[in-house]
Structure formats: C-alpha cells, structure tokens
PDB file of C-alpha atoms in Angstrom:
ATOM      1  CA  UNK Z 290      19.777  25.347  98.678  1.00 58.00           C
ATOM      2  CA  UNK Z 291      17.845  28.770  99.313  1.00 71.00           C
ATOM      3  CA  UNK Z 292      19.965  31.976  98.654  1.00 78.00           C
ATOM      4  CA  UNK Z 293      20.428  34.104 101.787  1.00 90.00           C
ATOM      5  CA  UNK Z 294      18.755  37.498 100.444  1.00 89.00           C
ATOM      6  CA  UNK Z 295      20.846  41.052 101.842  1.00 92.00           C
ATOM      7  CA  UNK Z 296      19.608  44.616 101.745  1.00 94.00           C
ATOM      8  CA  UNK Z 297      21.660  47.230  99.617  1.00 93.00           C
ATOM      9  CA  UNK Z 298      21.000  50.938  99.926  1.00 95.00           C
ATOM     10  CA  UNK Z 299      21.560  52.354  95.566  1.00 93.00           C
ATOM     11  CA  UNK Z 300      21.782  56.009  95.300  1.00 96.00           C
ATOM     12  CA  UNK Z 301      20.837  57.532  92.004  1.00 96.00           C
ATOM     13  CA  UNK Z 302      18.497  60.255  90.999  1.00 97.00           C
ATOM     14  CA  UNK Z 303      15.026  61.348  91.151  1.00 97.00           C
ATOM     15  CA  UNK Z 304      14.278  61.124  87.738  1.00 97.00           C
ATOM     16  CA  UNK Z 305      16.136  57.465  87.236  1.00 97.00           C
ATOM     17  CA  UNK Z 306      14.018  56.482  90.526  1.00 97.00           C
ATOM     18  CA  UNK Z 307      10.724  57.687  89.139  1.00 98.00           C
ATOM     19  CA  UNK Z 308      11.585  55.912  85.565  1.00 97.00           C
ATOM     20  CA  UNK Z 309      12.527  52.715  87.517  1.00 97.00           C
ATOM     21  CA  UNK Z 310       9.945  52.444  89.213  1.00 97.00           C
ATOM     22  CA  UNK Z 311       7.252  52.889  86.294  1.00 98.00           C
ATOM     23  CA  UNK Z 312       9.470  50.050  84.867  1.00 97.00           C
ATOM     24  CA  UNK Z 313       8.847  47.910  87.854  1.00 97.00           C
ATOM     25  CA  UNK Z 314       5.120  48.552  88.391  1.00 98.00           C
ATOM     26  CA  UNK Z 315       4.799  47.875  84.576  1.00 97.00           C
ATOM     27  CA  UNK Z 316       6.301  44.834  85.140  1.00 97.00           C
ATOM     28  CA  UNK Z 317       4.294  44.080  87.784  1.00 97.00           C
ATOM     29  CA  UNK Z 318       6.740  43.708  90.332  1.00 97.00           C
ATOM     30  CA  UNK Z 319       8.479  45.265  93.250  1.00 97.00           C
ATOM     31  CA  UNK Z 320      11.256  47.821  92.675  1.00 97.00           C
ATOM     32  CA  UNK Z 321      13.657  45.586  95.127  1.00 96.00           C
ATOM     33  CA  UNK Z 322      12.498  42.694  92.587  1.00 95.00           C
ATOM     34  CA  UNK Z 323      12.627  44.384  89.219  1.00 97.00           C
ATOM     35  CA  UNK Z 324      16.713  46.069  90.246  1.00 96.00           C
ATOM     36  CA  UNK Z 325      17.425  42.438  91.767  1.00 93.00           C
ATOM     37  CA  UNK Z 326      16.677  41.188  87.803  1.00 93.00           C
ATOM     38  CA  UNK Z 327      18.437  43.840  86.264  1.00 94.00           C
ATOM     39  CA  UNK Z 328      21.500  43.751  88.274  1.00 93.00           C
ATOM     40  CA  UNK Z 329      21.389  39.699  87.536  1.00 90.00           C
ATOM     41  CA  UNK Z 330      20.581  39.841  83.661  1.00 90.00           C
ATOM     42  CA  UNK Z 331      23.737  42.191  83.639  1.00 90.00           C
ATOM     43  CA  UNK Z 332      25.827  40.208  85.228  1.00 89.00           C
ATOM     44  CA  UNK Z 333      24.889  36.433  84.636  1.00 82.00           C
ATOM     45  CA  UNK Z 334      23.901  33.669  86.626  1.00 78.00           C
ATOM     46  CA  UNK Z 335      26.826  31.692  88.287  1.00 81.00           C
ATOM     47  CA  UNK Z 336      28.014  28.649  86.557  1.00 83.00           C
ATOM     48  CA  UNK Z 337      27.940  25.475  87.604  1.00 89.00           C
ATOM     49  CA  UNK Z 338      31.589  23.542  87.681  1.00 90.00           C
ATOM     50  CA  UNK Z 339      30.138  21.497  84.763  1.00 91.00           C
ATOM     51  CA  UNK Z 340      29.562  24.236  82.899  1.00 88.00           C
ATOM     52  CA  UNK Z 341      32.917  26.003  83.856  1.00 87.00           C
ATOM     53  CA  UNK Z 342      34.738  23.012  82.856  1.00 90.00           C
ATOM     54  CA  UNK Z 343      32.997  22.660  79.742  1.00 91.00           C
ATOM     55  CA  UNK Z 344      33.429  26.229  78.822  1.00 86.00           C
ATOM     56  CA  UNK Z 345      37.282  26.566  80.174  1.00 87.00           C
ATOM     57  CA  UNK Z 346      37.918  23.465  77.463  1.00 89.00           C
ATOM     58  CA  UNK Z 347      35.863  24.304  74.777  1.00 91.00           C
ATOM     59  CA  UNK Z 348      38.701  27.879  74.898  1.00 84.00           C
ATOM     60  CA  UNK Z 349      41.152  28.196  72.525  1.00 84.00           C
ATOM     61  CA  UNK Z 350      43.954  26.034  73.139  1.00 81.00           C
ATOM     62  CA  UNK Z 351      47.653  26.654  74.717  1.00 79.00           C
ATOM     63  CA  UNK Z 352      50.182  26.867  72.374  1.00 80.00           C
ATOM     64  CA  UNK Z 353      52.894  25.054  74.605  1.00 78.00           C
ATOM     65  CA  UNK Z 354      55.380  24.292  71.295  1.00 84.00           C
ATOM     66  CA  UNK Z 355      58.661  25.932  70.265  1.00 81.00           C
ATOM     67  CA  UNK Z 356      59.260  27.345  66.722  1.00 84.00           C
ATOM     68  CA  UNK Z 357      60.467  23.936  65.521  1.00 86.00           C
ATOM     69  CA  UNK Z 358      57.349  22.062  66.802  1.00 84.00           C
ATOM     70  CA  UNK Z 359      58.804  20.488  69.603  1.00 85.00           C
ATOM     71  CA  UNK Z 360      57.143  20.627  73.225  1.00 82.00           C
ATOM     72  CA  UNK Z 361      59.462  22.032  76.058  1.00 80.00           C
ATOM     73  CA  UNK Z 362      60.846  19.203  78.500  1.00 83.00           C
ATOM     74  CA  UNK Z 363      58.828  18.019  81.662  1.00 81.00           C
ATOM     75  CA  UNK Z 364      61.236  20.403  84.264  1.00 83.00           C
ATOM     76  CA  UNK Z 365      60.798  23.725  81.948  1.00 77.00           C
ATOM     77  CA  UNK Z 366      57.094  23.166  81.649  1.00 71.00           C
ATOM     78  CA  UNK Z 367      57.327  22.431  85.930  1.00 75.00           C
ATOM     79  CA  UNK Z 368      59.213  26.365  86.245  1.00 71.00           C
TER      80      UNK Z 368
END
C-alpha cells in the first residue's frame, strides 16, 4: 500500500535553512526529501504488529505476586 504524501509548512531560520539545504544538495536530494528522512530517522519507522508483539513480550515481566509468593485470586486480578 502507497503512503498518501501531505505538505507541511516548517518555520526556522535563515541560517538553519541555508545549512539544510547544503545538507540536502550534498546529499543529492531535495530539501522536502532530505527533512522527510530526518524527521523519520528521528522518529522511527512504524512497527509492524509482529514486531510490537514480539517487542511488548520480550519487556520485563509483571510482577502480579504478593509478598508471600502467592498470585491474587481470579476476581481481584478482574478489579
């Protein structure tokens, strides 16, 4: 599935422009392209549910016991 691309206005200043867009033109790419990568090398790609589910149980684990060892009964654990 293709992603449905948006336009953003970004306000900064002239002299973070200018140095973003020698960045980009280094690069060899647009500055729309080059602050797309950025922004996504920042923030991560989206996971997958496969992933998510792998990750959420590879966490540390829930400590559901009392001091004596002992798990709480079914209708405390439903509250």
């Amino acid at each position: 599935m293709e992603a449905t691309l948006k336009n953003v206005t970004v306000t900064m200043d002239d002299a973070l422009l200018q140095r973003a867009r020698v960045a980009a033109a280094r690069e060899g790419k647009s500055l729309s392209r080059f602050v797309a990568e950025t922004v996504e090398r920042r923030i991560g790609q989206p996971m997958t549910q496969p992933e998510a589910i792998e990750r959420f149980l590879a966490g540390p684990l829930m400590n559901l016991t009392d001091e004596n060892g002992k798990a709480p009964p079914r209708d405390a654990l439903n509250e």
